[in-house]
PDB file of C-alpha atoms in Angstrom:
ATOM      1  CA  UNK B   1     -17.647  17.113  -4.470  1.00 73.00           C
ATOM      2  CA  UNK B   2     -14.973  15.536  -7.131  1.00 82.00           C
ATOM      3  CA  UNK B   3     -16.852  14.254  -9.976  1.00 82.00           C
ATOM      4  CA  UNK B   4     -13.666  13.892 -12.287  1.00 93.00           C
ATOM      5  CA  UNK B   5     -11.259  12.136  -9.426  1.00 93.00           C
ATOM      6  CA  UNK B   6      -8.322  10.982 -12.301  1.00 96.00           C
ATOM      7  CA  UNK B   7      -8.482  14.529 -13.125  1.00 95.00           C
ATOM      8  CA  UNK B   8      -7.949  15.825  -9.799  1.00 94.00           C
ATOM      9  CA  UNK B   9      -5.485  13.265  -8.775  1.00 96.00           C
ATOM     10  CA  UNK B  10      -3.161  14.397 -12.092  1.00 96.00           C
ATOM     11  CA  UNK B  11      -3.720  18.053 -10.969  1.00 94.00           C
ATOM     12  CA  UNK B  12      -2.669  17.311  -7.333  1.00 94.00           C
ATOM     13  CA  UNK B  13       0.444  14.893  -7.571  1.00 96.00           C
ATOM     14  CA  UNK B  14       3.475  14.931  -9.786  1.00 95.00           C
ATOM     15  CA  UNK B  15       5.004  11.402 -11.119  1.00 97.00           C
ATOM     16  CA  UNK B  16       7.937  10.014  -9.311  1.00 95.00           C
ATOM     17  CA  UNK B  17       9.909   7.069  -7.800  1.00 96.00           C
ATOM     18  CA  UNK B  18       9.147   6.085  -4.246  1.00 95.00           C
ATOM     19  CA  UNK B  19      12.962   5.986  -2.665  1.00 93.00           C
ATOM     20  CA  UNK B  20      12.646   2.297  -2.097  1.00 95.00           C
ATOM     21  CA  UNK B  21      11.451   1.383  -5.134  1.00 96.00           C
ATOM     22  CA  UNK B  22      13.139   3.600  -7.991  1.00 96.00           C
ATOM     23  CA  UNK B  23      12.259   1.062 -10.535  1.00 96.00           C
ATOM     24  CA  UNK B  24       8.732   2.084 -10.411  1.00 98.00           C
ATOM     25  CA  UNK B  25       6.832   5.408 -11.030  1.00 98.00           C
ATOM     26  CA  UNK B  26       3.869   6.645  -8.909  1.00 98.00           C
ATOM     27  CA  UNK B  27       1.560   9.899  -8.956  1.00 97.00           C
ATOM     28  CA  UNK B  28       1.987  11.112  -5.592  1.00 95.00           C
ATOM     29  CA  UNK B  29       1.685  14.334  -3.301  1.00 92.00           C
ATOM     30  CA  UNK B  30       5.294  16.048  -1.741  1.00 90.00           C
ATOM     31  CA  UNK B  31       5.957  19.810  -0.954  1.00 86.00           C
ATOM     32  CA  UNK B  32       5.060  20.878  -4.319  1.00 84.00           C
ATOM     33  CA  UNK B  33       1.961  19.678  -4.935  1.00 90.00           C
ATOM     34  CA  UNK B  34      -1.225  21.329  -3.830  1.00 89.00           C
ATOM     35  CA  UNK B  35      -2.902  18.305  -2.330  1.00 91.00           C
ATOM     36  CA  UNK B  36       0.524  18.880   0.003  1.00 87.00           C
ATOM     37  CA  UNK B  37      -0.268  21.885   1.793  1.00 84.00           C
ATOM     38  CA  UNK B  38      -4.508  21.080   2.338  1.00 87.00           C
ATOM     39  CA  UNK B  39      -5.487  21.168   5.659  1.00 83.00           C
ATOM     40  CA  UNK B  40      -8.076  18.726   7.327  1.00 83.00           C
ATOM     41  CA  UNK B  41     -10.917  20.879   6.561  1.00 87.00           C
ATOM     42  CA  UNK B  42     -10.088  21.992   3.062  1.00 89.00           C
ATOM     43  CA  UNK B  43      -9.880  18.083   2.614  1.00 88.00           C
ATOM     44  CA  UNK B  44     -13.924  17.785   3.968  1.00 88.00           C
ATOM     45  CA  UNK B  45     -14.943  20.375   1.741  1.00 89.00           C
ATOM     46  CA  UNK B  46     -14.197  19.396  -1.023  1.00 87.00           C
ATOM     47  CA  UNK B  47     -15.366  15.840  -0.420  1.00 86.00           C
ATOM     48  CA  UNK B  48     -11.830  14.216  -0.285  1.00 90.00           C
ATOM     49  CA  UNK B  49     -11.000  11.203   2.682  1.00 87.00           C
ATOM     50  CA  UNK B  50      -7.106  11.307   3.542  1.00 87.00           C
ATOM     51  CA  UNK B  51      -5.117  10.757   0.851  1.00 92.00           C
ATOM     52  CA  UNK B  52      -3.588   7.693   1.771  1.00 91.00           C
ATOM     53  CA  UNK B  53      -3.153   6.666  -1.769  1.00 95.00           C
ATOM     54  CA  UNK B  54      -1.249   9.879  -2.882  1.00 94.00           C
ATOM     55  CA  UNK B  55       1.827   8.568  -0.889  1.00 93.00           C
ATOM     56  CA  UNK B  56       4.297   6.062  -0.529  1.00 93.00           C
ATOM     57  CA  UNK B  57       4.124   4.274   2.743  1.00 92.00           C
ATOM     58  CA  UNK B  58       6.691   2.436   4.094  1.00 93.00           C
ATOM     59  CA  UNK B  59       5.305  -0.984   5.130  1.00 95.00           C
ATOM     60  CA  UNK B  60       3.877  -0.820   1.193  1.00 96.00           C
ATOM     61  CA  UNK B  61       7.406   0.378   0.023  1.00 96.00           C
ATOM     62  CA  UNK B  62       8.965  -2.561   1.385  1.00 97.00           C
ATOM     63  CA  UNK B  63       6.458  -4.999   0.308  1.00 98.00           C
ATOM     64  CA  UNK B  64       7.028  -3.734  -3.489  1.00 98.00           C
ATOM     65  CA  UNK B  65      10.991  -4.210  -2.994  1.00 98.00           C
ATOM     66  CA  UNK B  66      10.865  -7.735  -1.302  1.00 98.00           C
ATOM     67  CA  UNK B  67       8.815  -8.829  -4.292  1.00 98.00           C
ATOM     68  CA  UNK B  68      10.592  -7.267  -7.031  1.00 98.00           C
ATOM     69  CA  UNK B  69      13.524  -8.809  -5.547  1.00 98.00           C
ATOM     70  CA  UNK B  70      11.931 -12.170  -4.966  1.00 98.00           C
ATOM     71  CA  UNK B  71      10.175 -12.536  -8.343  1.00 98.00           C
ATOM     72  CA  UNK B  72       9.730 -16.447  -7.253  1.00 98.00           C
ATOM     73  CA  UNK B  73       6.966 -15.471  -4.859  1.00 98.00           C
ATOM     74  CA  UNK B  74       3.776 -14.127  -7.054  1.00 98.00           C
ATOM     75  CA  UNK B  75       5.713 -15.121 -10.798  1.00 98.00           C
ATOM     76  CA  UNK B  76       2.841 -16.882 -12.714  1.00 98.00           C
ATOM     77  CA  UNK B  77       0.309 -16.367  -9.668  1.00 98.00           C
ATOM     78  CA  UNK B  78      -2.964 -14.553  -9.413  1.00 98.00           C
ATOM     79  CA  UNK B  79      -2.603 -11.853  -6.052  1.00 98.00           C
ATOM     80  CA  UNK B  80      -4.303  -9.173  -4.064  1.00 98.00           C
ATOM     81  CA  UNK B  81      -2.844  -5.811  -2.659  1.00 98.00           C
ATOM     82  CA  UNK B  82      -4.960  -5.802   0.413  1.00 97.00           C
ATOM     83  CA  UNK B  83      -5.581  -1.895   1.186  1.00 96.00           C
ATOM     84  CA  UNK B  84      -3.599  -0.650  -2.301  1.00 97.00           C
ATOM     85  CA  UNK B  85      -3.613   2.546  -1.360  1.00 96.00           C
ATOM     86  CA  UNK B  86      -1.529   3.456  -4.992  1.00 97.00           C
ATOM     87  CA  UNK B  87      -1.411   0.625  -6.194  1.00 98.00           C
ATOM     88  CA  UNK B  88       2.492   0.083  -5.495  1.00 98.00           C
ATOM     89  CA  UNK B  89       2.439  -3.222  -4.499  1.00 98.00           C
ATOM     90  CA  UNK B  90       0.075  -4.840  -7.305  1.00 98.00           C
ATOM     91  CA  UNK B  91       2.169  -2.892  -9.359  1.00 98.00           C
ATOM     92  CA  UNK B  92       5.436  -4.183  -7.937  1.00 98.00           C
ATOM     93  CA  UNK B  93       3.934  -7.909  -8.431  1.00 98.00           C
ATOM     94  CA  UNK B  94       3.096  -7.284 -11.985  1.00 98.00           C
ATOM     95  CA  UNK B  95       6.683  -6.432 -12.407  1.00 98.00           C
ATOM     96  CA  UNK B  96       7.973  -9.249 -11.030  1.00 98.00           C
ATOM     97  CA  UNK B  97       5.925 -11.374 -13.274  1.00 98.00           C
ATOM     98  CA  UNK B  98       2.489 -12.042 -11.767  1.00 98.00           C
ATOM     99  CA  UNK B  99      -0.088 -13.522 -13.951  1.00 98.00           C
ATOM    100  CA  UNK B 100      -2.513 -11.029 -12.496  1.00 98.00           C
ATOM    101  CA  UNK B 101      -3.020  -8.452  -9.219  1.00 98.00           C
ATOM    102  CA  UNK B 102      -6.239  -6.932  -7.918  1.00 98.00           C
ATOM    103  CA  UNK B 103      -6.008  -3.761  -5.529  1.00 98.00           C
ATOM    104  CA  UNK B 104      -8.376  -3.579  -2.798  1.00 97.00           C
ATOM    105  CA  UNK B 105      -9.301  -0.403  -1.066  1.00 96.00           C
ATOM    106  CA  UNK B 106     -12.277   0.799   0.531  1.00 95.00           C
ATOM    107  CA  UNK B 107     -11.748   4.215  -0.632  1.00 94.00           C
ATOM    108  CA  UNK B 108     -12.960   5.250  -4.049  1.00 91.00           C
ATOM    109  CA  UNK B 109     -10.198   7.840  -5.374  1.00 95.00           C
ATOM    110  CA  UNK B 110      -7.982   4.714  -4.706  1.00 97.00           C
ATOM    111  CA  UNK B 111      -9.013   3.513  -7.934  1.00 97.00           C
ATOM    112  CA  UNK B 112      -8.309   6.245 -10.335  1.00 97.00           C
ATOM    113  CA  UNK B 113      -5.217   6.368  -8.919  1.00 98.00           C
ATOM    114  CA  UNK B 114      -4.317   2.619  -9.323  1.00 98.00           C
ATOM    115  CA  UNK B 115      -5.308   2.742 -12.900  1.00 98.00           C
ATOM    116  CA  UNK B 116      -3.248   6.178 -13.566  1.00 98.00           C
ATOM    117  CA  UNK B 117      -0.670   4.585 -11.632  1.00 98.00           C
ATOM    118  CA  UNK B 118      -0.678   1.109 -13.616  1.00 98.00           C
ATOM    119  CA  UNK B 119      -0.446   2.592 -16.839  1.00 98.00           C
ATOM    120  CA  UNK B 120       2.787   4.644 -15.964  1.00 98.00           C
ATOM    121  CA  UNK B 121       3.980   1.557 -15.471  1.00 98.00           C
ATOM    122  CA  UNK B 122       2.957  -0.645 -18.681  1.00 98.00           C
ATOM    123  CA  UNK B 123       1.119  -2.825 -16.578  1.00 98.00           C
ATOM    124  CA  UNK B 124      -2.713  -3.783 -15.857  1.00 98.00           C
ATOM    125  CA  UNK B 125      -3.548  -4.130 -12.229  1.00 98.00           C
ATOM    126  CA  UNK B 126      -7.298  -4.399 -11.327  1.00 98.00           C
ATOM    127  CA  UNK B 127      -9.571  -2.588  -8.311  1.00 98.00           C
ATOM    128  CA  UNK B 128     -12.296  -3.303  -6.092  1.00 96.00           C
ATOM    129  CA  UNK B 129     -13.613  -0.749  -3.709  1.00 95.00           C
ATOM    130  CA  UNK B 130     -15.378  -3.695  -1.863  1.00 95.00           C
ATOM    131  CA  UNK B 131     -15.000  -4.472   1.521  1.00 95.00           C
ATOM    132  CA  UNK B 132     -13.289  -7.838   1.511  1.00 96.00           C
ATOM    133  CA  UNK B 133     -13.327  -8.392   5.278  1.00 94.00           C
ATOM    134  CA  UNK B 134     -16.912  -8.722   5.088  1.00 87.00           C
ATOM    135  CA  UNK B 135     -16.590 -12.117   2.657  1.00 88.00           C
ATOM    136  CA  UNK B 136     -14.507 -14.989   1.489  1.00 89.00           C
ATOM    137  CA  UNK B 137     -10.892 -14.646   1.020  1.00 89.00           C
ATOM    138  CA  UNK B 138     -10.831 -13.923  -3.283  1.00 91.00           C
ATOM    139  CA  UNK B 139      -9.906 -16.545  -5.488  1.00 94.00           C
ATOM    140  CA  UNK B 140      -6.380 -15.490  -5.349  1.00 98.00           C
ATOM    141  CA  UNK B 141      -3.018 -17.222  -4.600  1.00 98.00           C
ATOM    142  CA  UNK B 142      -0.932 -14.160  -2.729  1.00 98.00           C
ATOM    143  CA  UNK B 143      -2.086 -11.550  -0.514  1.00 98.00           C
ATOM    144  CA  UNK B 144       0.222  -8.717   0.188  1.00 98.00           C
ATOM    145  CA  UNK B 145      -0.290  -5.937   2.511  1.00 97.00           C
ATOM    146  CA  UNK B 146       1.562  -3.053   3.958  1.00 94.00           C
ATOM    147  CA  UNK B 147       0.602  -0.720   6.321  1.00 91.00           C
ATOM    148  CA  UNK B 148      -2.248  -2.123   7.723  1.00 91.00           C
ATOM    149  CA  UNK B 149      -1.760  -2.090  11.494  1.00 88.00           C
ATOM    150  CA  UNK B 150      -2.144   1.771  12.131  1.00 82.00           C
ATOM    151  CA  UNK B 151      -5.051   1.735  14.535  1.00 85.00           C
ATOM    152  CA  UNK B 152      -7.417  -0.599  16.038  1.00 82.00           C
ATOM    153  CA  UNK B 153      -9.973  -2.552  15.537  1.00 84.00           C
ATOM    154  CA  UNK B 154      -9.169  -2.174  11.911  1.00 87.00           C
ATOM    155  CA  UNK B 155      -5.970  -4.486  12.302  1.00 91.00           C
ATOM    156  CA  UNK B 156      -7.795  -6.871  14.556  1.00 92.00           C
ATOM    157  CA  UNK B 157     -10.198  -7.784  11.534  1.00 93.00           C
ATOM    158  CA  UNK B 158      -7.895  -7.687   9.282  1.00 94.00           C
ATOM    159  CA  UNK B 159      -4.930  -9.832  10.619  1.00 94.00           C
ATOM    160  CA  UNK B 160      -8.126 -12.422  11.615  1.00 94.00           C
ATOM    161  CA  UNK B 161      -8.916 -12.202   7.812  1.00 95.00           C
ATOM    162  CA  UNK B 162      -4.900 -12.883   6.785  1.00 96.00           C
ATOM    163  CA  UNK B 163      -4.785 -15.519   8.945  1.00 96.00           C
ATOM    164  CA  UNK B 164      -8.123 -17.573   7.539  1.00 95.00           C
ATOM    165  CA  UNK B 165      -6.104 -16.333   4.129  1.00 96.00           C
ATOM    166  CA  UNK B 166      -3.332 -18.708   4.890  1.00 97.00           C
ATOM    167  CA  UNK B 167      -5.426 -21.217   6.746  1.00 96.00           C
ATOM    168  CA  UNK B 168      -6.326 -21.871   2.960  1.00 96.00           C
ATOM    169  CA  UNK B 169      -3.226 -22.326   1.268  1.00 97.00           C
ATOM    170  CA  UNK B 170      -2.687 -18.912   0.397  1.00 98.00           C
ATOM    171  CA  UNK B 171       0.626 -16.989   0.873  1.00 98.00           C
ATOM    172  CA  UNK B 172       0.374 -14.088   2.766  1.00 98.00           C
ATOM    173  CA  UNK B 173       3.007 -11.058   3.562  1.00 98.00           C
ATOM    174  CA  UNK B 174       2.978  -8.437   5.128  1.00 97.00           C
ATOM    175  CA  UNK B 175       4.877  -5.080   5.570  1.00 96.00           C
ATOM    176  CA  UNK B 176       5.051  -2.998   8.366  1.00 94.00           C
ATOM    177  CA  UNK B 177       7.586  -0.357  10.355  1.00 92.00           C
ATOM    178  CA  UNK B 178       6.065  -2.104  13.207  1.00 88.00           C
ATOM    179  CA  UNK B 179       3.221   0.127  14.000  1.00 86.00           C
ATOM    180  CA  UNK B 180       1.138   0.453  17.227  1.00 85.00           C
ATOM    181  CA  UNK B 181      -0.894  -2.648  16.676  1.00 87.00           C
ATOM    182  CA  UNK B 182       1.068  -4.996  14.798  1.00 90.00           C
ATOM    183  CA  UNK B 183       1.802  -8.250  15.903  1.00 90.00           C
ATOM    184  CA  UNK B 184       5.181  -8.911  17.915  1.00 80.00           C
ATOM    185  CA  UNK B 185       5.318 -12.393  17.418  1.00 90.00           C
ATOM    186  CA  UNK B 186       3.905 -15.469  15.449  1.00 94.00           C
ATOM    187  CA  UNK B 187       5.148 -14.336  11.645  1.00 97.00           C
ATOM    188  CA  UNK B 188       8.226 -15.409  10.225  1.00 97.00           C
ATOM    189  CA  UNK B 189      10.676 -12.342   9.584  1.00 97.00           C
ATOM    190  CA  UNK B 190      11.698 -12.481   5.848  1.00 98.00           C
ATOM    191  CA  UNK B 191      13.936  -9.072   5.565  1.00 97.00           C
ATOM    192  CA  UNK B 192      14.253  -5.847   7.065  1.00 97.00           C
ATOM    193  CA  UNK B 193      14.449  -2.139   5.013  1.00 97.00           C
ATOM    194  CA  UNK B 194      15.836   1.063   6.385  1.00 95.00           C
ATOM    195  CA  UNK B 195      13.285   2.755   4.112  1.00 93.00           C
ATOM    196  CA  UNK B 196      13.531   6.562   3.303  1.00 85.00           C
ATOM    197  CA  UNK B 197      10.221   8.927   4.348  1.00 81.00           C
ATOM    198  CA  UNK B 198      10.193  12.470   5.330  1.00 73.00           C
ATOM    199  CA  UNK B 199       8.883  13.808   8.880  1.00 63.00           C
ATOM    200  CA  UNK B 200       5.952  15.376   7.502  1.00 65.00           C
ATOM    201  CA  UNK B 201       4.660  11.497   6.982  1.00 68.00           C
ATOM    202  CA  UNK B 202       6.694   9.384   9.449  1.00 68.00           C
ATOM    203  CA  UNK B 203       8.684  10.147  13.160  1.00 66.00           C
ATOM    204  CA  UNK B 204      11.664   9.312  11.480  1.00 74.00           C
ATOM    205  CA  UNK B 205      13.072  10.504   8.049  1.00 78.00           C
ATOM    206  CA  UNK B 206      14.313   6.542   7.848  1.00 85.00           C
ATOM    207  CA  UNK B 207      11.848   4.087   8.568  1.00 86.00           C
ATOM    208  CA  UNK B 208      13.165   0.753   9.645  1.00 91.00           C
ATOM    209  CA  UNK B 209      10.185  -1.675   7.816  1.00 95.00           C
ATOM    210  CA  UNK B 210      10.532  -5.426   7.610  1.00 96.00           C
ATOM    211  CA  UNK B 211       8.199  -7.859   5.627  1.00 98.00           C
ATOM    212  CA  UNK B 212       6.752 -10.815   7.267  1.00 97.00           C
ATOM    213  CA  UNK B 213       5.065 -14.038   5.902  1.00 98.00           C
ATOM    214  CA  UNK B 214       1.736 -15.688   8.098  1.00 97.00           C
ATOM    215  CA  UNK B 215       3.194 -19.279   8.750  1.00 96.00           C
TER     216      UNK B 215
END
């Protein structure tokens, strides 16, 4: 097991700019880093879920540049990264002037890695590795997510969850290179990003992401 997980995400990732987002820096995996080249087994053994949070996803990618370019939407305001993964998107709203962001993930290693990741970045993002669907929408005024609708019935819940989100005043967005089980209608289309990936991650080595608010 990986009792020292900031350690090993430092010694597994290098620190760079997602494409979409060159404003920001993030600790992540690519072709010459050794968390790169593990296989599915050497990943078990040594204790370590995917590594969701050692790379940039698109839907999150686009999330981060709609709200750096859209300070007005989380300046001043308290907000969640649903399913951080790096932390890109709190990070992103911190940027843009948030008066605090909270990552959620359900995976542990997520929050070494938002803290490493945060302080790259001069900013202070908080974690919880709690399972949110399973409670009250936080006390929070926007929710972003991206990448959430990659298999089923995890998107179920959780677009059931968004949706209570905004039945309460909240604003909600969401990011997504319209994945298997994402929505095709009922969210209003705010912008659309040909975002850069590579095939070892994505079908495509441009993935064509939009954001979307919950009405």
């Amino acid at each position: 097991m990986i009792l020292d997980r900031a350690a090993f995400i430092l010694g597994n990732t290098r620190l760079q700019t997602p494409p979409h987002c060159p404003e920001i820096q993030l600790h992540l995996a690519d072709e010459v880093t050794p968390i790169w080249r593990m296989t599915e087994e050497a990943l078990s053994e040594i204790g370590l879920p995917p590594p969701f949070w050692a790379f940039a996803w698109a839907g999150g990618q686009a999330v981060a540049r709609y709200v750096l370019d859209h300070p007005e939407v989380v300046a001043g305001k308290r907000v969640l990264d649903f399913a951080t993964g790096s932390g890109l998107v709190a990070i992103a709203a911190m940027r843009a002037g948030a008066l605090d962001a909270i990552g959620s993930d359900v995976d542990g290693f997520c929050g070494p890695a938002v803290a490493l990741n945060a302080e790259a970045n001069g900013v202070t993002v908080a974690f919880t590795e709690a399972d949110l669907l399973d409670g009250p929408v936080p006390d929070v005024e926007v929710i972003l997510a991206g990448d959430i609708c990659y298999e089923q019935p995890l998107a179920g819940r959780v677009l059931a969850w968004l949706t209570a989100a905004r039945a309460e005043g909240k604003t909600v967005l969401i990011g997504d290179p319209m994945r298997t089980y994402f929505p095709r209608e009922g969210l209003i289309h705010l912008a659309e990003y040909q975002v850069p990936t590579t095939r070892e991650l994505e079908d495509f080595e441009v993935k064509r992401t939009s954001v979307w608010a919950f009405p």
